[in-house]
Tab-separated table of C-alpha atoms in Angstrom:
chain	number	residue	atom	x	y	z
L	1	SER	CA	113.167	102.292	104.685
L	2	GLN	CA	109.715	101.931	103.162
L	3	LYS	CA	107.272	100.188	105.410
L	4	ILE	CA	103.687	99.034	104.955
L	5	GLU	CA	101.700	97.956	107.976
L	6	GLN	CA	98.557	95.913	108.005
L	7	ASN	CA	97.034	94.461	111.128
L	8	SER	CA	98.505	91.002	111.467
L	9	GLU	CA	95.703	89.894	113.739
L	10	ALA	CA	92.682	88.380	112.066
L	11	LEU	CA	89.534	90.440	111.887
L	12	ASN	CA	86.431	88.486	112.881
L	13	ILE	CA	83.048	90.004	112.129
L	14	GLN	CA	79.479	88.878	111.853
L	15	GLU	CA	77.756	88.466	108.520
L	16	GLY	CA	75.988	91.622	107.414
L	17	LYS	CA	78.326	93.981	109.226
L	18	THR	CA	80.867	96.263	107.587
L	19	ALA	CA	84.457	95.087	107.671
L	20	THR	CA	87.134	97.771	107.785
L	21	LEU	CA	90.775	96.946	107.136
L	22	THR	CA	93.647	99.372	107.575
L	23	CYS	CA	96.843	99.918	105.633
L	24	ASN	CA	99.431	102.375	106.946
L	25	TYR	CA	102.710	103.252	105.301
L	26	THR	CA	105.836	105.235	106.113
L	27	ASN	CA	108.803	106.622	104.204
L	28	TYR	CA	106.925	106.406	100.945
L	29	SER	CA	104.905	108.590	98.606
L	30	PRO	CA	102.898	106.236	96.442
L	31	ALA	CA	101.138	107.426	93.330
L	32	TYR	CA	98.848	104.413	93.459
L	33	LEU	CA	97.482	102.160	96.131
L	34	GLN	CA	95.882	98.806	95.406
L	35	TRP	CA	93.987	96.173	97.328
L	36	TYR	CA	94.123	92.468	96.572
L	37	ARG	CA	92.321	89.439	97.938
L	38	GLN	CA	94.162	86.198	98.525
L	39	ASP	CA	92.547	82.862	99.302
L	40	PRO	CA	94.554	79.970	100.765
L	41	GLY	CA	96.671	78.228	98.153
L	42	ARG	CA	95.937	80.811	95.480
L	43	GLY	CA	97.577	83.900	94.047
L	44	PRO	CA	96.293	87.364	94.957
L	45	VAL	CA	93.384	88.761	92.974
L	46	PHE	CA	93.232	92.458	92.118
L	47	LEU	CA	90.249	94.305	93.625
L	48	LEU	CA	90.657	98.065	93.468
L	49	LEU	CA	93.175	100.728	92.550
L	50	ILE	CA	93.079	104.273	93.868
L	51	ARG	CA	95.306	107.159	92.790
L	52	GLU	CA	96.941	109.671	95.077
L	53	ASN	CA	94.611	112.443	93.931
L	54	GLU	CA	91.513	110.363	94.665
L	55	LYS	CA	90.001	110.311	98.124
L	56	GLU	CA	87.631	107.408	97.657
L	57	LYS	CA	86.844	104.632	95.209
L	58	ARG	CA	83.888	102.268	95.210
L	59	LYS	CA	83.125	98.992	93.515
L	60	GLU	CA	79.946	97.149	94.429
L	61	ARG	CA	80.200	96.412	98.182
L	62	LEU	CA	83.814	97.587	98.354
L	63	LYS	CA	85.051	101.046	99.254
L	64	VAL	CA	88.634	102.249	99.510
L	65	THR	CA	89.851	105.546	100.907
L	66	PHE	CA	93.325	107.012	100.474
L	67	ASP	CA	94.599	109.711	102.830
L	68	THR	CA	98.067	110.824	101.734
L	69	THR	CA	98.365	113.150	104.746
L	70	LEU	CA	97.745	110.370	107.251
L	71	LYS	CA	99.558	107.900	104.968
L	72	GLN	CA	96.687	105.511	105.348
L	73	SER	CA	94.173	103.592	103.315
L	74	LEU	CA	90.984	102.065	104.637
L	75	PHE	CA	89.282	99.169	102.891
L	76	HIS	CA	85.611	98.591	103.635
L	77	ILE	CA	83.369	95.672	102.757
L	78	THR	CA	79.747	96.456	103.430
L	79	ALA	CA	77.089	93.799	104.078
L	80	SER	CA	79.872	91.269	104.557
L	81	GLN	CA	79.294	87.622	103.700
L	82	PRO	CA	81.096	84.428	104.742
L	83	ALA	CA	82.379	84.256	101.136
L	84	ASP	CA	84.334	87.454	101.830
L	85	SER	CA	86.550	85.526	104.234
L	86	ALA	CA	90.101	85.755	102.892
L	87	THR	CA	93.360	87.635	103.388
L	88	TYR	CA	93.389	91.156	102.033
L	89	LEU	CA	96.649	92.737	100.908
L	90	CYS	CA	97.385	96.375	100.252
L	91	ALA	CA	100.099	97.341	97.815
L	92	LEU	CA	101.728	100.639	96.972
L	93	ALA	CA	103.420	101.866	93.803
L	94	ASN	CA	104.999	104.947	92.394
L	95	THR	CA	107.028	103.135	89.798
L	96	ASP	CA	106.318	99.929	87.953
L	97	LYS	CA	106.910	97.883	91.081
L	98	LEU	CA	104.417	97.162	93.812
L	99	ILE	CA	105.335	96.899	97.467
L	100	PHE	CA	102.947	94.619	99.337
L	101	GLY	CA	101.866	94.571	102.930
L	102	THR	CA	101.678	91.272	104.781
L	103	GLY	CA	97.891	91.249	104.667
L	104	THR	CA	95.042	91.003	107.146
L	105	ARG	CA	92.925	87.891	107.394
L	106	LEU	CA	89.204	88.538	107.478
L	107	GLN	CA	86.811	85.949	108.835
L	108	VAL	CA	83.083	86.565	108.408
L	109	PHE	CA	80.951	84.228	110.446
L	110	PRO	CA	77.225	83.575	110.005
H	1	GLY	CA	90.517	84.471	78.440
H	2	ALA	CA	93.203	82.370	80.045
H	3	GLY	CA	94.877	83.717	83.125
H	4	VAL	CA	98.475	83.487	84.241
H	5	SER	CA	99.607	79.896	84.517
H	6	GLN	CA	102.546	78.469	86.426
H	7	SER	CA	104.178	75.101	86.483
H	8	PRO	CA	104.749	72.940	88.328
H	9	SER	CA	102.180	73.617	91.009
H	10	ASN	CA	104.326	71.808	93.558
H	11	LYS	CA	108.007	70.975	93.554
H	12	VAL	CA	109.923	69.022	96.149
H	13	THR	CA	113.676	68.985	95.700
H	14	GLU	CA	116.741	68.032	97.649
H	15	LYS	CA	119.072	70.643	99.019
H	16	GLY	CA	121.754	71.481	96.481
H	17	LYS	CA	119.699	70.663	93.396
H	18	ASP	CA	118.709	73.213	90.753
H	19	VAL	CA	115.057	73.950	89.989
H	20	GLU	CA	113.253	75.740	87.188
H	21	LEU	CA	109.865	77.350	87.636
H	22	ARG	CA	107.793	78.407	84.656
H	23	CYS	CA	105.325	81.244	84.135
H	24	ASP	CA	103.007	81.819	81.184
H	25	PRO	CA	101.613	85.362	81.410
H	26	ILE	CA	98.351	86.590	79.968
H	27	SER	CA	98.672	87.120	76.228
H	28	GLY	CA	99.421	90.749	75.398
H	29	HIS	CA	100.685	91.625	78.856
H	30	THR	CA	104.005	93.390	78.573
H	31	ALA	CA	105.099	93.340	82.205
H	32	LEU	CA	105.959	90.194	84.144
H	33	TYR	CA	106.889	89.922	87.808
H	34	TRP	CA	108.184	87.196	90.090
H	35	TYR	CA	107.498	87.231	93.831
H	36	ARG	CA	108.211	84.921	96.706
H	37	GLN	CA	105.809	84.368	99.585
H	38	SER	CA	106.889	82.542	102.704
H	39	LEU	CA	104.412	81.243	105.257
H	40	GLY	CA	102.744	84.155	106.996
H	41	GLN	CA	104.837	86.683	105.102
H	42	GLY	CA	104.045	89.290	102.516
H	43	LEU	CA	105.004	89.080	98.897
H	44	GLU	CA	108.701	89.639	98.366
H	45	PHE	CA	109.551	91.155	94.987
H	46	LEU	CA	112.204	89.229	93.066
H	47	ILE	CA	112.444	90.434	89.467
H	48	TYR	CA	110.501	92.457	86.898
H	49	PHE	CA	110.472	92.340	83.104
H	50	GLN	CA	108.963	95.115	80.990
H	51	GLY	CA	108.871	94.600	77.249
H	52	ASN	CA	112.349	94.521	75.756
H	53	SER	CA	113.945	96.553	78.533
H	54	ALA	CA	116.619	95.151	80.788
H	55	PRO	CA	114.979	93.376	83.732
H	56	ASP	CA	114.913	94.874	87.201
H	57	LYS	CA	116.733	92.249	89.246
H	58	SER	CA	116.954	94.291	92.417
H	59	GLY	CA	114.903	91.834	94.465
H	60	LEU	CA	116.849	88.664	93.741
H	61	PRO	CA	118.175	87.456	97.122
H	62	SER	CA	121.400	85.917	95.840
H	63	ASP	CA	123.276	85.045	92.674
H	64	ARG	CA	121.766	81.553	92.895
H	65	PHE	CA	118.554	83.098	91.564
H	66	SER	CA	118.127	84.075	87.931
H	67	ALA	CA	115.256	84.539	85.525
H	68	GLU	CA	114.751	84.982	81.841
H	69	ARG	CA	111.865	85.851	79.618
H	70	THR	CA	111.874	84.519	76.094
H	71	GLY	CA	110.150	86.317	73.248
H	72	GLY	CA	108.491	88.719	75.617
H	73	SER	CA	106.211	85.968	76.873
H	74	VAL	CA	107.106	82.865	78.899
H	75	SER	CA	109.450	83.325	81.844
H	76	THR	CA	111.581	80.852	83.757
H	77	LEU	CA	112.885	81.419	87.281
H	78	THR	CA	115.918	79.277	88.064
H	79	ILE	CA	117.249	78.598	91.530
H	80	GLN	CA	120.639	76.930	91.628
H	81	ARG	CA	121.979	74.889	94.520
H	82	THR	CA	118.722	75.192	96.430
H	83	GLN	CA	118.776	75.773	100.176
H	84	GLN	CA	116.082	75.030	102.730
H	85	GLU	CA	115.423	78.741	103.170
H	86	ASP	CA	114.372	78.855	99.514
H	87	SER	CA	111.223	76.933	100.458
H	88	ALA	CA	108.281	79.210	99.691
H	89	VAL	CA	105.517	79.829	97.194
H	90	TYR	CA	106.819	81.498	94.056
H	91	LEU	CA	104.225	83.682	92.383
H	92	CYS	CA	104.273	85.148	88.923
H	93	ALA	CA	102.154	88.111	87.822
H	94	SER	CA	101.653	90.026	84.609
H	95	SER	CA	100.323	93.483	83.804
H	96	PRO	CA	98.732	94.916	80.680
H	97	PRO	CA	100.324	97.782	78.780
H	98	GLY	CA	99.034	100.840	79.810
H	99	ARG	CA	96.615	103.480	79.946
H	100	ARG	CA	96.945	105.643	83.005
H	101	GLY	CA	97.030	103.534	86.155
H	102	SER	CA	96.110	100.259	84.609
H	103	LYS	CA	99.613	99.081	84.068
H	104	TYR	CA	99.927	98.640	87.789
H	105	GLU	CA	97.113	96.119	88.054
H	106	GLN	CA	98.770	92.768	88.417
H	107	TYR	CA	97.240	89.441	87.550
H	108	PHE	CA	98.703	86.579	89.497
H	109	GLY	CA	99.157	82.934	88.719
H	110	PRO	CA	98.391	80.217	91.273
H	111	GLY	CA	102.025	79.928	92.302
H	112	THR	CA	104.531	77.112	92.609
H	113	ARG	CA	105.048	75.706	96.079
H	114	LEU	CA	108.725	74.839	96.422
H	115	THR	CA	109.879	72.593	99.241
H	116	VAL	CA	113.595	72.016	99.700
H	117	THR	CA	114.368	69.001	101.875
């Protein structure tokens, strides 16, 4: 069955460093991969979408890579700030439905 | 403009009662999704509406769950004879019609926290 894996352990990093989150998947060939941010008590917020024929996508301090051979996406936040602390979800799609990972909690401390 | 809204924000109900959860999507969005999120879990897909097409109900966990979307806009998720395991946050999302790729961007509401006692 389709499976999406994100590190369930929280990632703790110091302000100013680059945070790197990983999303691995199996038994799936997504046409699109998305990253969302979720704060406690709120719904997820869309951040970035990358297509299967794209290797990398950037938006401000965010960078996403998509390796369809490794079946992996990496999500980077450069110059991280305490305000970046949240749970980050990856989601895959090749139809109209998204399949979400369980998310990785990022904590950026001063 | 206004985002996706959901009501109520919190609902506490007794086991065995029926509940209705409401979602108002972003105006002009043709796709509407319902998800369930339990504590520490990922988003579990429940049902998907796209325009006037028949909904994709493949994620509904039992026949106690149903949803409708009236006039291609507002949607109601109904849970009959609620059980304690139904306790979760129910999230609604909508997507714009689409140019390539964009129809997969989903815009989420704040969710309804359902507690079944």
